[in-house]
XYZ file of C-alpha atoms in Angstrom:
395
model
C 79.737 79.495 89.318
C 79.306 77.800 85.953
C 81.740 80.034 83.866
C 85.348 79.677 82.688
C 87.681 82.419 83.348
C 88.485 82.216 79.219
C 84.442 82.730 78.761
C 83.234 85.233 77.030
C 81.908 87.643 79.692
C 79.670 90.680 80.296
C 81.460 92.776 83.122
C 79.605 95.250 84.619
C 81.947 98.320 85.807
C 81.016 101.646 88.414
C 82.493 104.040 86.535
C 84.055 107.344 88.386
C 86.867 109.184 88.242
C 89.686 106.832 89.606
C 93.304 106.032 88.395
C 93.435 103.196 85.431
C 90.351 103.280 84.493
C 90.420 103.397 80.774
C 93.247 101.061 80.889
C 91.366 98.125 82.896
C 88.161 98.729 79.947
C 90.865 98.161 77.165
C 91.846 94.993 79.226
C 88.722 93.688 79.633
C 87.948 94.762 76.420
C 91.099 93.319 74.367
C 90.907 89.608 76.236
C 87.481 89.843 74.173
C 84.965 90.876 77.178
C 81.742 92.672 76.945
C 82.028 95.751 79.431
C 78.861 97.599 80.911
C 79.052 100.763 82.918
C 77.424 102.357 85.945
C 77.321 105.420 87.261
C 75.722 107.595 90.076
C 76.705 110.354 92.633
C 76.448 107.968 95.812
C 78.796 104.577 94.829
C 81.112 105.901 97.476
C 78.252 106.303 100.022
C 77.406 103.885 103.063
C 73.865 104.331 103.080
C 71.647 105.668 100.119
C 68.376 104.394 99.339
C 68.928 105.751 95.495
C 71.883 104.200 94.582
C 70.381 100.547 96.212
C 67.587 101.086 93.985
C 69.146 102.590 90.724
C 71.498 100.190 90.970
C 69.025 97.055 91.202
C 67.272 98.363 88.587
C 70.295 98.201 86.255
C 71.356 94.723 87.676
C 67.793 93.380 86.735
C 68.297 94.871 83.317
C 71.761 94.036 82.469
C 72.241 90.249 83.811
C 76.047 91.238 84.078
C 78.162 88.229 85.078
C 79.870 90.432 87.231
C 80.772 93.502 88.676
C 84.111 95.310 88.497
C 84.893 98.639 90.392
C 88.604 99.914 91.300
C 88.274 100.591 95.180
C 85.407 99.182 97.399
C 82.592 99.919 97.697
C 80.046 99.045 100.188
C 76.489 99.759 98.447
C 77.811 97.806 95.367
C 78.351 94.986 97.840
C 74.983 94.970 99.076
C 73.661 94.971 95.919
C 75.579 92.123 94.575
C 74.847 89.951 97.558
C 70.978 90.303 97.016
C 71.696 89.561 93.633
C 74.250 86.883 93.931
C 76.523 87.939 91.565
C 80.413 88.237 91.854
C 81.890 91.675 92.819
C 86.038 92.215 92.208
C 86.990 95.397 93.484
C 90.875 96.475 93.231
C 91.669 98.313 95.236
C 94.693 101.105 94.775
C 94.254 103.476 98.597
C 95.735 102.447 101.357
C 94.363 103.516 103.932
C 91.000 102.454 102.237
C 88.396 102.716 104.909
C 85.608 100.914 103.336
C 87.798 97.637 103.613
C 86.902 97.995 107.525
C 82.565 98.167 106.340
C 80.395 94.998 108.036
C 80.123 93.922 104.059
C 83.183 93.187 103.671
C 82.710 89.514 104.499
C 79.247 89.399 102.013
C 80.077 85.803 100.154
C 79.893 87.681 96.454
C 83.043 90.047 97.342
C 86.521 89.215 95.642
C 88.599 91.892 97.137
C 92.359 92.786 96.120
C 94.695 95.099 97.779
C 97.820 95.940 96.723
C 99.366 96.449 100.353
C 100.141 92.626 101.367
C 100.303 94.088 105.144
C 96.424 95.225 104.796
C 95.776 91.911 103.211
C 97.255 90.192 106.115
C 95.840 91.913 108.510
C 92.313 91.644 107.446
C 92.924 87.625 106.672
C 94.247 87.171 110.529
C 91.123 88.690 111.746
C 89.043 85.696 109.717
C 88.468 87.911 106.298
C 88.514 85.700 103.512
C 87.485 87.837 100.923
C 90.432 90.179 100.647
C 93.396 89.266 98.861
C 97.023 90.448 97.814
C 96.739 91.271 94.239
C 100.081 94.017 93.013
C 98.999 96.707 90.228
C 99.742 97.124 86.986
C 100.315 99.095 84.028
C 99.243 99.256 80.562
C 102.545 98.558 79.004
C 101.690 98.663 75.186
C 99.918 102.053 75.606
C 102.997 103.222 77.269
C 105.387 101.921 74.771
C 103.384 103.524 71.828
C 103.643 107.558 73.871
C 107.166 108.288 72.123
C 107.870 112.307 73.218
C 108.928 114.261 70.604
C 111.483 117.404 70.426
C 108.802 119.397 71.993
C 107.923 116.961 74.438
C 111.737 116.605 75.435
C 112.547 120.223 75.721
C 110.134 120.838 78.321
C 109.808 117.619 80.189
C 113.529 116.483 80.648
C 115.321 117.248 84.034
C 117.800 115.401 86.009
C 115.013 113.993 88.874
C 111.293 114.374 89.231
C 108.992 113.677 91.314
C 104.733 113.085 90.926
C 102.453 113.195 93.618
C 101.305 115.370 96.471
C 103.203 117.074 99.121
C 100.158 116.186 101.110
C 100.602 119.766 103.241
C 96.945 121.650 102.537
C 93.234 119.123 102.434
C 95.149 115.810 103.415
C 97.312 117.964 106.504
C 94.864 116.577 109.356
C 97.420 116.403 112.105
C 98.055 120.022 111.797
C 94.435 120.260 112.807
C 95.088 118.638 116.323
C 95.569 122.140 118.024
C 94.144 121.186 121.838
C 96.741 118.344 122.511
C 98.409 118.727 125.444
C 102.485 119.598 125.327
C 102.864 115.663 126.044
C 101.171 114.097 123.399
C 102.802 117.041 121.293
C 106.230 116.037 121.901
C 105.427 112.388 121.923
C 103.693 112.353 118.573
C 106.935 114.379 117.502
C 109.532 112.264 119.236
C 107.526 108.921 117.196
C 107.328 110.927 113.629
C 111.113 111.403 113.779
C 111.890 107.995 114.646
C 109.726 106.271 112.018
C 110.783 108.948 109.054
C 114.220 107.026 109.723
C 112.706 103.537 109.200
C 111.522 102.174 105.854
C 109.882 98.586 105.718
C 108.175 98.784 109.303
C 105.860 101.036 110.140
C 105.192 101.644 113.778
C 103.382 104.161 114.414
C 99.861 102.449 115.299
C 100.841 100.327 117.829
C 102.508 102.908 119.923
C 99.855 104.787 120.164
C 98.574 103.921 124.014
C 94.934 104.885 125.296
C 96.640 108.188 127.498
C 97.521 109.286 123.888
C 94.068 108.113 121.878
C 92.403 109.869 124.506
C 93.863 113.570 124.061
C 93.304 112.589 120.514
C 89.717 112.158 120.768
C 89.314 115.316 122.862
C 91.077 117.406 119.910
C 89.095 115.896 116.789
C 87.075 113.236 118.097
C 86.366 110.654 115.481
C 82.962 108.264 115.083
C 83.110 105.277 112.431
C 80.223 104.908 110.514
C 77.522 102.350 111.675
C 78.591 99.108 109.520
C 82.059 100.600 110.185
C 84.739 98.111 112.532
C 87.804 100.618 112.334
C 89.728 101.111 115.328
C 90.534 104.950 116.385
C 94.133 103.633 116.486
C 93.794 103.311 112.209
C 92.512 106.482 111.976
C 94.503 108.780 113.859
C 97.625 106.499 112.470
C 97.020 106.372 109.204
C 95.288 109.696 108.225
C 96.645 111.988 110.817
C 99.703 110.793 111.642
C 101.507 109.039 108.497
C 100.259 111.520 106.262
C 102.132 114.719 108.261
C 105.307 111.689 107.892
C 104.901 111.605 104.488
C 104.967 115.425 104.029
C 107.679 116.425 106.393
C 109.903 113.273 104.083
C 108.371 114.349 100.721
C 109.594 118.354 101.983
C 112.573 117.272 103.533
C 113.935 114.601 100.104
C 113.021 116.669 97.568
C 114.571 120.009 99.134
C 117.970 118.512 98.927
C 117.348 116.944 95.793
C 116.567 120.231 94.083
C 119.440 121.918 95.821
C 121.621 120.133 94.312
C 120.495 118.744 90.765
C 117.853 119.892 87.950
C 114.666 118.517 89.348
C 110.898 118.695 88.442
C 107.603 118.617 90.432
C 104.490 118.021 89.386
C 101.982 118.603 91.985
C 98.944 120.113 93.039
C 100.264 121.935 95.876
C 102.370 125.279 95.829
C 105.489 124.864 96.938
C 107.562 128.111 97.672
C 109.503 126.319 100.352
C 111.318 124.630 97.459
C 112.525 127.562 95.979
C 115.171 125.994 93.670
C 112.538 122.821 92.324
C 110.652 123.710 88.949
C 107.075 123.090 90.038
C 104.769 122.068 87.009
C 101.530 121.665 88.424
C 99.226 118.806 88.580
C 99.136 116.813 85.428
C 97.053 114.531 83.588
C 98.221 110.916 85.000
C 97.135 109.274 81.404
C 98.153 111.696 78.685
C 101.175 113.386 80.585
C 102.101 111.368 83.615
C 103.849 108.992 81.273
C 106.248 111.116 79.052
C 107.066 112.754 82.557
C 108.819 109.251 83.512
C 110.276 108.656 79.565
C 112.067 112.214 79.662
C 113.170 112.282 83.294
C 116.856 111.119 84.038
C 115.619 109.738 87.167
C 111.969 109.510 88.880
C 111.741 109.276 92.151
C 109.031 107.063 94.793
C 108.751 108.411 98.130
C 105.937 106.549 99.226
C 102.925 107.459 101.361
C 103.598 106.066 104.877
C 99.890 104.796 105.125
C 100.844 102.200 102.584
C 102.965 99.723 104.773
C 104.647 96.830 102.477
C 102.802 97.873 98.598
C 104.673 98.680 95.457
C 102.289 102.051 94.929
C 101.116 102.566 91.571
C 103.571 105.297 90.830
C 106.527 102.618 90.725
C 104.690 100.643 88.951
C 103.722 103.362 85.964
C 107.353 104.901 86.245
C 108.913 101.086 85.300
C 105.914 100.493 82.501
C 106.699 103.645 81.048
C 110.655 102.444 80.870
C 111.664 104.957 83.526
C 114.340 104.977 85.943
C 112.784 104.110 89.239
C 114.702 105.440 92.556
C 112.660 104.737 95.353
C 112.386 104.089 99.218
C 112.649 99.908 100.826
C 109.365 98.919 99.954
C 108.910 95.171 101.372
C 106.477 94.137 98.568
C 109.472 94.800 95.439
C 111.384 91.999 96.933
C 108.618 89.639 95.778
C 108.692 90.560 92.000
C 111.688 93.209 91.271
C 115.676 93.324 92.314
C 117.261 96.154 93.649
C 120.458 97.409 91.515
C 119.138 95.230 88.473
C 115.045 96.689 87.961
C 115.340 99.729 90.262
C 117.398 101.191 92.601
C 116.882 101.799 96.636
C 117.892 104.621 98.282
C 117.775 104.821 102.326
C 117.202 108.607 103.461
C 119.046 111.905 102.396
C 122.518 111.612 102.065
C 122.090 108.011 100.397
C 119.264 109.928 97.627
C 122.184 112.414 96.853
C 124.952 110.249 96.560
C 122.607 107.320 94.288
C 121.488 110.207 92.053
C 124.730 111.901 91.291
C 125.751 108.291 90.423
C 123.414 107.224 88.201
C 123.527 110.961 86.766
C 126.991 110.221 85.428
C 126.231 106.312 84.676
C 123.969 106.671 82.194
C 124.623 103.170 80.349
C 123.895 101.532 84.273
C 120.772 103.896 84.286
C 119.815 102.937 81.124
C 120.478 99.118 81.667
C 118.530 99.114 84.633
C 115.523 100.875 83.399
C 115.351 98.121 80.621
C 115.156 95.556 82.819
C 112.795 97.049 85.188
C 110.609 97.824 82.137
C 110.698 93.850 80.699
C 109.529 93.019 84.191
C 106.726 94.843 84.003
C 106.019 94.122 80.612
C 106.061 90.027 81.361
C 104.367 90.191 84.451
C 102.743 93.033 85.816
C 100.113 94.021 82.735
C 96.278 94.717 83.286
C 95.624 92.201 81.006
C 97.596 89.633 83.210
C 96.285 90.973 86.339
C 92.617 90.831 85.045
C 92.880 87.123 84.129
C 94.346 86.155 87.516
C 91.309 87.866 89.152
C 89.044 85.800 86.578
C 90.901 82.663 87.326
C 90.374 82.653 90.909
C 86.618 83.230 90.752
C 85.310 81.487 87.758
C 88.527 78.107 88.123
């Protein structure tokens, strides 16, 4: 490829509706980049005839030098490989199931995941095109949202928490009604054990064929035709760690309301938390952030689908200069020190006892949210992140 990463480029982005998005265009944009969009109904499609052509069509016009998309996306893939032209896709799900589509090898694809366990897993099966890339947050944009007296009098609280309590669309398991009292008590007897264990997730690999079988007979699953996932992912990751993650989230934040001032903001209704103040769903780039400035504490209890990663929530809560509690994450030990940039906590009683500390140590809270926050700031922006992905295809 006969470009330099410090080139002036024309980057060619599928726009939709996902996380970062304006941030990664002010990137691009501020390291002095010429950005492009794309857009149509089917980018997240495996097959569609309109999208290869519309999309072709745009190529042929644009002559883009290449083509950026947060998540992956197989059609764009395709596309690219006719075309020969370099596609980076970040990618911020995990599970992502597109990362198991037959184009995932196609020569043009620069893939990053944030998960280092989905990385490695996909480079010891001969994948050379996905890579371990951690997010990132738009630091100066965060440092410029100062909250006001208004802002302050309804945002503050002792300990919040953002995300979903993943118990309505994303509750598959609860959907497995013609299991037999086995697998039932099995599946049960494996939840509880893994809800105790942060770092190492299990689950998959104790899943025998006796058990994948009664799971197929309940909601039998078929992958795609250029799909090479295993019904083992599937039932594991979207069934199975997903009911883990809302029986924790339920379980974390129940004591935590019960026994300090604590905010929600979710999508989901909550009445079994009768003693959390439950906001709503927010708006992650104008809200989201003053959320994590006026909360005493902000909590990560992180989707059990995502195995080693430092999700993007930790990663916004320390760019924002937030206090970040959250569960072992194997990934933070790479770039961020417990008890100096955040703080760990290790199941219930451990969440109580760290919170009612920090509660009355503000200067320790306070010190530690600074240095989480200059972490961030020297090493974890978009703009950094962007020109590592540029180094590695165009040095």
């Amino acid at each position: 490829i006969n470009k330099l990463s410090e080139d002036i480029m024309k980057i060619l982005i599928i726009e939709w509706a996902s996380f970062g998005k304006e941030d990664i265009d002010d990137a691009f944009i501020k390291s002095g980049h010429n950005i492009v969009k794309f857009s149509h109904p089917d980018y997240d499609l495996r097959h569609s005839d309109d999208f290869i052509s519309s999309f072709s069509d745009f190529m042929e016009k644009e002559n883009a030098d290449l083509v950026f998309s947060s998540n992956y996306f197989p059609l764009v893939s395709r596309v690219c490989q006719k075309f020969n032209k370099p596609y980076v896709a970040w990618v911020y799900d995990c599970p992502h199931l597109s990362l198991y589509s037959a184009t995932v090898i196609n020569k043009c694809n620069y893939i990053f995941t944030f998960d280092k366990a989905t990385s490695d897993e996909l480079n010891r099966h001969g994948i050379t095109t996905v890579h371990y890339l951690p997010l990132a947050a738009a630091v100066s944009r965060l440092d410029g949202m100062v909250p006001d007296n208004a802002i302050h009098d309804k945002l503050d609280c002792d300990v919040s928490f953002v995300g979903s309590m993943y118990d309505e669309i994303h509750n598959l398991y609860d959907s497995l009604t013609g299991i037999s009292p086995y697998t039932k008590g099995y599946l049960d007897a494996i939840m509880q054990a893994q809800t105790a264990i942060s770092g190492y997730n299990f689950i998959e690999e104790l899943l025998s064929d006796k058990i994948l079988s009664d799971l197929r007979q309940s909601r039998p699953y078929t992958p795609d035709s250029d799909g090479a996932e295993m019904d083992s992912y599937i039932y594991s990751r979207f069934f199975i760690d997903r009911k883990i993650t809302e029986l924790e989230r339920k379980k974390l934040l129940r004591a935590v309301s019960d026994n300090f001032n604590t905010n929600l903001y979710t999508h989901n209704p909550t009445p079994y938390l009768p003693n959390i103040h439950n906001f709503g769903a927010i708006d992650p780039y104008n809200v989201m952030p003053y959320v994590f400035k006026c909360s005493r504490i902000n909590l990560n209890i992180t989707l059990r689908s995502i195995y080693t990663g430092i999700p993007l929530r930790a990663i916004d809560i320390m760019g924002s200069g937030g206090f970040l509690m959250s569960n072992y994450q194997p990934d933070m030990d790479e770039y961020f020190e417990n008890g100096t940039d955040y703080i760990m906590y290790d199941g219930n009683d451990d969440l109580i006892n760290k919170c009612r500390y920090y509660l009355e140590h503000e200067d320790e809270r306070t010190e530690i949210a600074a240095s989480g926050h200059e972490k961030i700031k020297a090493h974890h922006t978009y703009e950094m992140r962007l020109n590592e992905i540029l180094n590695m295809i165009f040095n």
